[in-house]
């Protein structure tokens, strides 16, 4: 699918992977809706790329429905969805602070997995009503998992389970939406530069980067964005989860 003049929704776009992808899409001529729970951050990004900012709790049915309706009303029907909204909790089930509260596990599942499905279902419903492009496509979805969905470390039960769910969602969703001309893929990043990691001392960032076989550094948000744009452009990519990790395989801790 071409990107120029297409309407794109990017969740979690106020920072990190989502921000980089929103910027990359806008640079290629897309009309971008910047969705994030951090409304102030979303407004900054949107103002810089000529998009629109919408505050959205991706785990809320009503909030997501309102956001998608706003996008349609202001920019037109979206043919591209990039799901980057997520949280990365780190806590042991049985730690020094006691048993992990169930609500902490539930929050990771709600935002990372339910939030992804929530936007996916609403996007697919709207895109299914559009006229197909010359390629036969009506829409493209790129979800975000993590290598933790395959090799979750100690302290990542909630995060690993939520991202494994996104991986498991990919193929059945792609198969269901294929007759409608809607493709679904997922990117599973390794250790990437995120606002959280950038807050660590330089020595700590270097140590984490050296865990990657090659290149021995942290991944860059622009590299995620580059792959997302390639998925959009390459119509043969469908139902696939692509690891973007420099060949790293996570140790238990």
PDB file of C-alpha atoms in Angstrom:
ATOM      1  CA  UNK A   1       0.000   0.000   0.000  1.00  0.00           C
ATOM      2  CA  UNK A   2       1.248   3.455  -0.783  1.00  0.00           C
ATOM      3  CA  UNK A   3       1.538   5.805   2.195  1.00  0.00           C
ATOM      4  CA  UNK A   4       1.145   9.233   0.623  1.00  0.00           C
ATOM      5  CA  UNK A   5      -2.249  10.817   1.337  1.00  0.00           C
ATOM      6  CA  UNK A   6      -3.396   7.849   3.427  1.00  0.00           C
ATOM      7  CA  UNK A   7      -4.916   8.398   6.860  1.00  0.00           C
ATOM      8  CA  UNK A   8      -2.945   6.675   9.604  1.00  0.00           C
ATOM      9  CA  UNK A   9      -3.737   6.101  13.276  1.00  0.00           C
ATOM     10  CA  UNK A  10      -0.768   5.631  15.604  1.00  0.00           C
ATOM     11  CA  UNK A  11      -1.367   4.769  19.251  1.00  0.00           C
ATOM     12  CA  UNK A  12       1.216   5.524  21.907  1.00  0.00           C
ATOM     13  CA  UNK A  13       2.488   8.199  19.531  1.00  0.00           C
ATOM     14  CA  UNK A  14       3.485  10.834  22.076  1.00  0.00           C
ATOM     15  CA  UNK A  15       6.880   9.183  22.587  1.00  0.00           C
ATOM     16  CA  UNK A  16       9.163   6.279  21.725  1.00  0.00           C
ATOM     17  CA  UNK A  17       8.314   3.854  18.927  1.00  0.00           C
ATOM     18  CA  UNK A  18       4.934   5.417  18.260  1.00  0.00           C
ATOM     19  CA  UNK A  19       6.325   8.938  17.959  1.00  0.00           C
ATOM     20  CA  UNK A  20       9.062   7.830  15.555  1.00  0.00           C
ATOM     21  CA  UNK A  21       6.511   6.006  13.407  1.00  0.00           C
ATOM     22  CA  UNK A  22       4.094   8.922  13.380  1.00  0.00           C
ATOM     23  CA  UNK A  23       6.902  11.194  12.231  1.00  0.00           C
ATOM     24  CA  UNK A  24       8.022   8.737   9.555  1.00  0.00           C
ATOM     25  CA  UNK A  25       4.495   8.373   8.211  1.00  0.00           C
ATOM     26  CA  UNK A  26       4.005  12.131   8.059  1.00  0.00           C
ATOM     27  CA  UNK A  27       7.327  12.522   6.268  1.00  0.00           C
ATOM     28  CA  UNK A  28       6.013  10.128   3.609  1.00  0.00           C
ATOM     29  CA  UNK A  29       2.879  12.188   3.130  1.00  0.00           C
ATOM     30  CA  UNK A  30       0.375  10.416   5.393  1.00  0.00           C
ATOM     31  CA  UNK A  31      -2.307  12.236   7.374  1.00  0.00           C
ATOM     32  CA  UNK A  32      -1.514  11.129  10.920  1.00  0.00           C
ATOM     33  CA  UNK A  33      -3.712  10.898  13.994  1.00  0.00           C
ATOM     34  CA  UNK A  34      -1.517  10.917  17.118  1.00  0.00           C
ATOM     35  CA  UNK A  35      -3.302   8.921  19.827  1.00  0.00           C
ATOM     36  CA  UNK A  36      -1.958   8.771  23.372  1.00  0.00           C
ATOM     37  CA  UNK A  37      -3.137   8.877  26.971  1.00  0.00           C
ATOM     38  CA  UNK A  38      -0.581  11.678  27.365  1.00  0.00           C
ATOM     39  CA  UNK A  39      -2.572  14.374  25.614  1.00  0.00           C
ATOM     40  CA  UNK A  40       0.017  17.118  26.089  1.00  0.00           C
ATOM     41  CA  UNK A  41       2.736  14.975  24.511  1.00  0.00           C
ATOM     42  CA  UNK A  42       0.423  13.992  21.667  1.00  0.00           C
ATOM     43  CA  UNK A  43      -0.314  17.634  20.919  1.00  0.00           C
ATOM     44  CA  UNK A  44       3.385  18.462  20.670  1.00  0.00           C
ATOM     45  CA  UNK A  45       4.045  15.649  18.193  1.00  0.00           C
ATOM     46  CA  UNK A  46       0.912  16.395  16.173  1.00  0.00           C
ATOM     47  CA  UNK A  47       1.750  20.094  15.906  1.00  0.00           C
ATOM     48  CA  UNK A  48       5.236  19.272  14.605  1.00  0.00           C
ATOM     49  CA  UNK A  49       4.072  16.820  11.926  1.00  0.00           C
ATOM     50  CA  UNK A  50       0.850  18.494  10.847  1.00  0.00           C
ATOM     51  CA  UNK A  51      -1.365  15.793  12.333  1.00  0.00           C
ATOM     52  CA  UNK A  52      -4.123  15.765  14.911  1.00  0.00           C
ATOM     53  CA  UNK A  53      -3.815  14.790  18.572  1.00  0.00           C
ATOM     54  CA  UNK A  54      -6.416  12.729  20.399  1.00  0.00           C
ATOM     55  CA  UNK A  55      -6.324  11.621  24.013  1.00  0.00           C
ATOM     56  CA  UNK A  56      -7.158   7.924  24.126  1.00  0.00           C
ATOM     57  CA  UNK A  57      -7.236   5.159  26.706  1.00  0.00           C
ATOM     58  CA  UNK A  58      -6.757   2.205  24.359  1.00  0.00           C
ATOM     59  CA  UNK A  59      -8.244  -0.217  26.886  1.00  0.00           C
ATOM     60  CA  UNK A  60     -11.542   1.700  26.959  1.00  0.00           C
ATOM     61  CA  UNK A  61     -14.193   0.652  24.448  1.00  0.00           C
ATOM     62  CA  UNK A  62     -15.910   4.028  24.589  1.00  0.00           C
ATOM     63  CA  UNK A  63     -12.660   5.992  24.466  1.00  0.00           C
ATOM     64  CA  UNK A  64     -11.350   4.108  21.452  1.00  0.00           C
ATOM     65  CA  UNK A  65     -14.675   4.344  19.628  1.00  0.00           C
ATOM     66  CA  UNK A  66     -14.685   8.103  20.189  1.00  0.00           C
ATOM     67  CA  UNK A  67     -11.088   8.429  19.006  1.00  0.00           C
ATOM     68  CA  UNK A  68     -11.678   6.469  15.791  1.00  0.00           C
ATOM     69  CA  UNK A  69     -14.808   8.513  15.086  1.00  0.00           C
ATOM     70  CA  UNK A  70     -12.851  11.737  15.602  1.00  0.00           C
ATOM     71  CA  UNK A  71     -10.160  10.586  13.177  1.00  0.00           C
ATOM     72  CA  UNK A  72     -12.773   9.775  10.546  1.00  0.00           C
ATOM     73  CA  UNK A  73     -14.508  13.106  11.024  1.00  0.00           C
ATOM     74  CA  UNK A  74     -11.349  15.239  10.879  1.00  0.00           C
ATOM     75  CA  UNK A  75      -9.034  13.348   8.516  1.00  0.00           C
ATOM     76  CA  UNK A  76     -11.184  10.767   6.775  1.00  0.00           C
ATOM     77  CA  UNK A  77     -11.289   6.995   6.973  1.00  0.00           C
ATOM     78  CA  UNK A  78      -8.023   5.417   8.121  1.00  0.00           C
ATOM     79  CA  UNK A  79      -6.323   2.717   6.059  1.00  0.00           C
ATOM     80  CA  UNK A  80      -3.275   2.371   8.341  1.00  0.00           C
ATOM     81  CA  UNK A  81      -3.186   1.465  12.041  1.00  0.00           C
ATOM     82  CA  UNK A  82       0.015   1.233  14.099  1.00  0.00           C
ATOM     83  CA  UNK A  83      -0.532  -0.056  17.642  1.00  0.00           C
ATOM     84  CA  UNK A  84       2.359   1.123  19.842  1.00  0.00           C
ATOM     85  CA  UNK A  85       0.560   1.999  23.083  1.00  0.00           C
ATOM     86  CA  UNK A  86       1.775  -0.137  25.965  1.00  0.00           C
ATOM     87  CA  UNK A  87       3.294  -0.414  29.405  1.00  0.00           C
ATOM     88  CA  UNK A  88       6.312  -2.410  30.569  1.00  0.00           C
ATOM     89  CA  UNK A  89       5.808  -3.394  34.216  1.00  0.00           C
ATOM     90  CA  UNK A  90       8.617  -5.250  35.963  1.00  0.00           C
ATOM     91  CA  UNK A  91       7.692  -7.132  39.119  1.00  0.00           C
ATOM     92  CA  UNK A  92       8.133 -10.643  40.422  1.00  0.00           C
ATOM     93  CA  UNK A  93       5.093 -12.708  41.308  1.00  0.00           C
ATOM     94  CA  UNK A  94       6.735 -13.400  44.664  1.00  0.00           C
ATOM     95  CA  UNK A  95       9.044 -10.551  45.593  1.00  0.00           C
ATOM     96  CA  UNK A  96      10.332  -8.730  48.625  1.00  0.00           C
ATOM     97  CA  UNK A  97       7.152  -6.662  48.616  1.00  0.00           C
ATOM     98  CA  UNK A  98       5.025  -9.799  48.729  1.00  0.00           C
ATOM     99  CA  UNK A  99       2.711 -11.329  46.140  1.00  0.00           C
ATOM    100  CA  UNK A 100       2.137  -9.311  42.984  1.00  0.00           C
ATOM    101  CA  UNK A 101      -1.280  -7.630  43.190  1.00  0.00           C
ATOM    102  CA  UNK A 102      -3.636  -9.084  40.620  1.00  0.00           C
ATOM    103  CA  UNK A 103      -4.528  -5.614  39.381  1.00  0.00           C
ATOM    104  CA  UNK A 104      -0.924  -5.056  38.254  1.00  0.00           C
ATOM    105  CA  UNK A 105      -1.079  -8.153  36.056  1.00  0.00           C
ATOM    106  CA  UNK A 106      -4.519  -7.186  34.810  1.00  0.00           C
ATOM    107  CA  UNK A 107      -3.360  -3.661  33.884  1.00  0.00           C
ATOM    108  CA  UNK A 108      -0.601  -5.005  31.610  1.00  0.00           C
ATOM    109  CA  UNK A 109      -3.049  -7.325  29.847  1.00  0.00           C
ATOM    110  CA  UNK A 110      -5.665  -4.580  29.528  1.00  0.00           C
ATOM    111  CA  UNK A 111      -3.352  -2.019  27.961  1.00  0.00           C
ATOM    112  CA  UNK A 112      -0.976  -4.181  25.924  1.00  0.00           C
ATOM    113  CA  UNK A 113      -3.297  -6.925  24.696  1.00  0.00           C
ATOM    114  CA  UNK A 114      -6.887  -5.749  25.110  1.00  0.00           C
ATOM    115  CA  UNK A 115      -5.880  -2.258  23.955  1.00  0.00           C
ATOM    116  CA  UNK A 116      -4.320  -3.688  20.806  1.00  0.00           C
ATOM    117  CA  UNK A 117      -7.402  -5.774  20.034  1.00  0.00           C
ATOM    118  CA  UNK A 118      -9.693  -2.848  20.824  1.00  0.00           C
ATOM    119  CA  UNK A 119      -8.189  -0.573  18.162  1.00  0.00           C
ATOM    120  CA  UNK A 120      -7.769  -3.481  15.750  1.00  0.00           C
ATOM    121  CA  UNK A 121     -11.460  -4.402  15.832  1.00  0.00           C
ATOM    122  CA  UNK A 122     -12.645  -0.815  15.410  1.00  0.00           C
ATOM    123  CA  UNK A 123     -10.169  -0.075  12.628  1.00  0.00           C
ATOM    124  CA  UNK A 124     -11.092  -3.292  10.807  1.00  0.00           C
ATOM    125  CA  UNK A 125     -14.793  -2.508  11.031  1.00  0.00           C
ATOM    126  CA  UNK A 126     -14.313   0.928   9.482  1.00  0.00           C
ATOM    127  CA  UNK A 127     -11.763  -0.199   6.874  1.00  0.00           C
ATOM    128  CA  UNK A 128     -13.956  -3.095   5.753  1.00  0.00           C
ATOM    129  CA  UNK A 129     -16.505  -0.574   4.475  1.00  0.00           C
ATOM    130  CA  UNK A 130     -13.982   1.238   2.255  1.00  0.00           C
ATOM    131  CA  UNK A 131     -13.523   0.657  -1.443  1.00  0.00           C
ATOM    132  CA  UNK A 132     -10.485  -1.552  -2.107  1.00  0.00           C
ATOM    133  CA  UNK A 133      -7.379   0.015  -3.596  1.00  0.00           C
ATOM    134  CA  UNK A 134      -5.913  -1.170  -6.899  1.00  0.00           C
ATOM    135  CA  UNK A 135      -3.950  -3.773  -4.924  1.00  0.00           C
ATOM    136  CA  UNK A 136      -7.171  -5.118  -3.413  1.00  0.00           C
ATOM    137  CA  UNK A 137      -6.169  -3.792  -0.006  1.00  0.00           C
ATOM    138  CA  UNK A 138      -8.477  -1.908   2.293  1.00  0.00           C
ATOM    139  CA  UNK A 139      -6.158  -1.518   5.262  1.00  0.00           C
ATOM    140  CA  UNK A 140      -2.932  -2.483   7.015  1.00  0.00           C
ATOM    141  CA  UNK A 141      -2.341  -3.025  10.731  1.00  0.00           C
ATOM    142  CA  UNK A 142       1.020  -3.197  12.515  1.00  0.00           C
ATOM    143  CA  UNK A 143       0.902  -4.304  16.143  1.00  0.00           C
ATOM    144  CA  UNK A 144       3.742  -4.201  18.667  1.00  0.00           C
ATOM    145  CA  UNK A 145       4.815  -7.240  20.665  1.00  0.00           C
ATOM    146  CA  UNK A 146       8.268  -7.846  22.201  1.00  0.00           C
ATOM    147  CA  UNK A 147      10.926 -10.516  22.408  1.00  0.00           C
ATOM    148  CA  UNK A 148       9.576 -10.891  25.956  1.00  0.00           C
ATOM    149  CA  UNK A 149       6.599 -12.582  24.344  1.00  0.00           C
ATOM    150  CA  UNK A 150       8.985 -15.426  23.473  1.00  0.00           C
ATOM    151  CA  UNK A 151      11.657 -15.199  26.199  1.00  0.00           C
ATOM    152  CA  UNK A 152      10.162 -13.294  29.096  1.00  0.00           C
ATOM    153  CA  UNK A 153      12.630 -12.696  31.891  1.00  0.00           C
ATOM    154  CA  UNK A 154      12.160 -13.031  35.619  1.00  0.00           C
ATOM    155  CA  UNK A 155       9.912 -10.167  36.668  1.00  0.00           C
ATOM    156  CA  UNK A 156       8.149 -10.056  33.302  1.00  0.00           C
ATOM    157  CA  UNK A 157       5.239 -12.429  33.867  1.00  0.00           C
ATOM    158  CA  UNK A 158       2.676  -9.706  33.176  1.00  0.00           C
ATOM    159  CA  UNK A 159       4.584  -8.067  30.344  1.00  0.00           C
ATOM    160  CA  UNK A 160       5.620 -11.349  28.717  1.00  0.00           C
ATOM    161  CA  UNK A 161       2.099 -12.746  28.875  1.00  0.00           C
ATOM    162  CA  UNK A 162       0.595  -9.598  27.361  1.00  0.00           C
ATOM    163  CA  UNK A 163       3.066  -9.537  24.484  1.00  0.00           C
ATOM    164  CA  UNK A 164       2.706 -13.288  23.870  1.00  0.00           C
ATOM    165  CA  UNK A 165      -0.991 -12.540  23.518  1.00  0.00           C
ATOM    166  CA  UNK A 166      -0.299  -9.953  20.822  1.00  0.00           C
ATOM    167  CA  UNK A 167       1.822 -12.509  18.961  1.00  0.00           C
ATOM    168  CA  UNK A 168      -0.969 -15.078  19.251  1.00  0.00           C
ATOM    169  CA  UNK A 169      -3.509 -12.538  18.014  1.00  0.00           C
ATOM    170  CA  UNK A 170      -1.639 -11.815  14.793  1.00  0.00           C
ATOM    171  CA  UNK A 171      -2.228 -14.869  12.594  1.00  0.00           C
ATOM    172  CA  UNK A 172      -5.896 -15.539  13.399  1.00  0.00           C
ATOM    173  CA  UNK A 173      -6.691 -11.848  12.946  1.00  0.00           C
ATOM    174  CA  UNK A 174      -4.859 -11.803   9.615  1.00  0.00           C
ATOM    175  CA  UNK A 175      -6.703 -14.908   8.467  1.00  0.00           C
ATOM    176  CA  UNK A 176     -10.091 -13.512   9.448  1.00  0.00           C
ATOM    177  CA  UNK A 177      -9.510 -10.140   7.790  1.00  0.00           C
ATOM    178  CA  UNK A 178      -7.766 -11.437   4.658  1.00  0.00           C
ATOM    179  CA  UNK A 179     -10.999 -11.778   2.631  1.00  0.00           C
ATOM    180  CA  UNK A 180     -11.638  -8.102   3.365  1.00  0.00           C
ATOM    181  CA  UNK A 181      -8.235  -7.007   2.071  1.00  0.00           C
ATOM    182  CA  UNK A 182      -6.935  -6.019   5.514  1.00  0.00           C
ATOM    183  CA  UNK A 183      -3.443  -7.177   6.440  1.00  0.00           C
ATOM    184  CA  UNK A 184      -2.219  -7.689  10.017  1.00  0.00           C
ATOM    185  CA  UNK A 185       1.423  -7.974  11.068  1.00  0.00           C
ATOM    186  CA  UNK A 186       3.333  -7.552  14.309  1.00  0.00           C
ATOM    187  CA  UNK A 187       6.816  -6.295  15.171  1.00  0.00           C
ATOM    188  CA  UNK A 188       8.555  -7.821  18.195  1.00  0.00           C
ATOM    189  CA  UNK A 189      11.355  -5.431  19.185  1.00  0.00           C
ATOM    190  CA  UNK A 190      14.316  -6.411  21.324  1.00  0.00           C
ATOM    191  CA  UNK A 191      16.087  -3.930  23.597  1.00  0.00           C
ATOM    192  CA  UNK A 192      15.250  -0.510  22.197  1.00  0.00           C
ATOM    193  CA  UNK A 193      15.931   3.073  23.153  1.00  0.00           C
ATOM    194  CA  UNK A 194      12.784   4.104  24.970  1.00  0.00           C
ATOM    195  CA  UNK A 195      12.120   7.039  27.299  1.00  0.00           C
ATOM    196  CA  UNK A 196      12.640   4.656  30.234  1.00  0.00           C
ATOM    197  CA  UNK A 197      15.971   3.307  28.991  1.00  0.00           C
ATOM    198  CA  UNK A 198      17.222   6.734  27.973  1.00  0.00           C
ATOM    199  CA  UNK A 199      16.853   7.753  31.617  1.00  0.00           C
ATOM    200  CA  UNK A 200      19.469   5.194  32.662  1.00  0.00           C
ATOM    201  CA  UNK A 201      23.140   6.154  33.058  1.00  0.00           C
ATOM    202  CA  UNK A 202      25.196   5.960  29.868  1.00  0.00           C
ATOM    203  CA  UNK A 203      27.168   3.016  31.247  1.00  0.00           C
ATOM    204  CA  UNK A 204      23.957   1.066  31.894  1.00  0.00           C
ATOM    205  CA  UNK A 205      22.676   1.750  28.382  1.00  0.00           C
ATOM    206  CA  UNK A 206      26.004   0.616  26.933  1.00  0.00           C
ATOM    207  CA  UNK A 207      25.896  -2.579  28.984  1.00  0.00           C
ATOM    208  CA  UNK A 208      22.396  -3.396  27.757  1.00  0.00           C
ATOM    209  CA  UNK A 209      23.381  -2.694  24.172  1.00  0.00           C
ATOM    210  CA  UNK A 210      26.365  -5.015  24.409  1.00  0.00           C
ATOM    211  CA  UNK A 211      23.984  -7.906  25.075  1.00  0.00           C
ATOM    212  CA  UNK A 212      22.882  -7.693  21.436  1.00  0.00           C
ATOM    213  CA  UNK A 213      24.979  -9.919  19.117  1.00  0.00           C
ATOM    214  CA  UNK A 214      24.926  -7.413  16.242  1.00  0.00           C
ATOM    215  CA  UNK A 215      24.691  -4.522  16.145  1.00  0.00           C
ATOM    216  CA  UNK A 216      25.889  -4.379  19.770  1.00  0.00           C
ATOM    217  CA  UNK A 217      23.731  -1.443  20.792  1.00  0.00           C
ATOM    218  CA  UNK A 218      20.199  -0.530  21.699  1.00  0.00           C
ATOM    219  CA  UNK A 219      17.697  -0.497  18.875  1.00  0.00           C
ATOM    220  CA  UNK A 220      16.559   2.875  17.612  1.00  0.00           C
ATOM    221  CA  UNK A 221      12.953   3.955  17.351  1.00  0.00           C
ATOM    222  CA  UNK A 222      13.588   5.011  13.767  1.00  0.00           C
ATOM    223  CA  UNK A 223      14.492   1.389  12.934  1.00  0.00           C
ATOM    224  CA  UNK A 224      11.109   0.242  14.238  1.00  0.00           C
ATOM    225  CA  UNK A 225       9.450   2.961  12.165  1.00  0.00           C
ATOM    226  CA  UNK A 226      11.381   1.902   9.062  1.00  0.00           C
ATOM    227  CA  UNK A 227      10.150  -1.678   9.397  1.00  0.00           C
ATOM    228  CA  UNK A 228       6.575  -0.535  10.019  1.00  0.00           C
ATOM    229  CA  UNK A 229       6.649   1.497   6.809  1.00  0.00           C
ATOM    230  CA  UNK A 230       8.066  -1.444   4.884  1.00  0.00           C
ATOM    231  CA  UNK A 231       5.261  -3.691   6.145  1.00  0.00           C
ATOM    232  CA  UNK A 232       2.741  -1.155   4.889  1.00  0.00           C
ATOM    233  CA  UNK A 233       4.404  -1.027   1.471  1.00  0.00           C
ATOM    234  CA  UNK A 234       4.964  -4.778   1.025  1.00  0.00           C
ATOM    235  CA  UNK A 235       1.579  -6.389   0.402  1.00  0.00           C
ATOM    236  CA  UNK A 236       2.958  -9.932   0.726  1.00  0.00           C
ATOM    237  CA  UNK A 237       3.666  -9.386   4.418  1.00  0.00           C
ATOM    238  CA  UNK A 238       0.636 -10.663   6.297  1.00  0.00           C
ATOM    239  CA  UNK A 239       0.000 -12.691   9.443  1.00  0.00           C
ATOM    240  CA  UNK A 240       3.648 -12.443  10.422  1.00  0.00           C
ATOM    241  CA  UNK A 241       5.416 -11.467  13.647  1.00  0.00           C
ATOM    242  CA  UNK A 242       8.853 -10.088  12.819  1.00  0.00           C
ATOM    243  CA  UNK A 243      11.581 -10.012  15.463  1.00  0.00           C
ATOM    244  CA  UNK A 244      13.597  -6.787  15.336  1.00  0.00           C
ATOM    245  CA  UNK A 245      16.276  -7.624  17.867  1.00  0.00           C
ATOM    246  CA  UNK A 246      19.801  -7.956  16.455  1.00  0.00           C
ATOM    247  CA  UNK A 247      19.645 -11.747  17.081  1.00  0.00           C
ATOM    248  CA  UNK A 248      19.339 -11.404  20.857  1.00  0.00           C
ATOM    249  CA  UNK A 249      17.805 -14.214  22.902  1.00  0.00           C
ATOM    250  CA  UNK A 250      16.948 -13.093  26.411  1.00  0.00           C
ATOM    251  CA  UNK A 251      18.484 -14.830  29.422  1.00  0.00           C
ATOM    252  CA  UNK A 252      16.327 -15.649  32.468  1.00  0.00           C
ATOM    253  CA  UNK A 253      17.427 -12.387  34.117  1.00  0.00           C
TER     254      UNK A 253
END
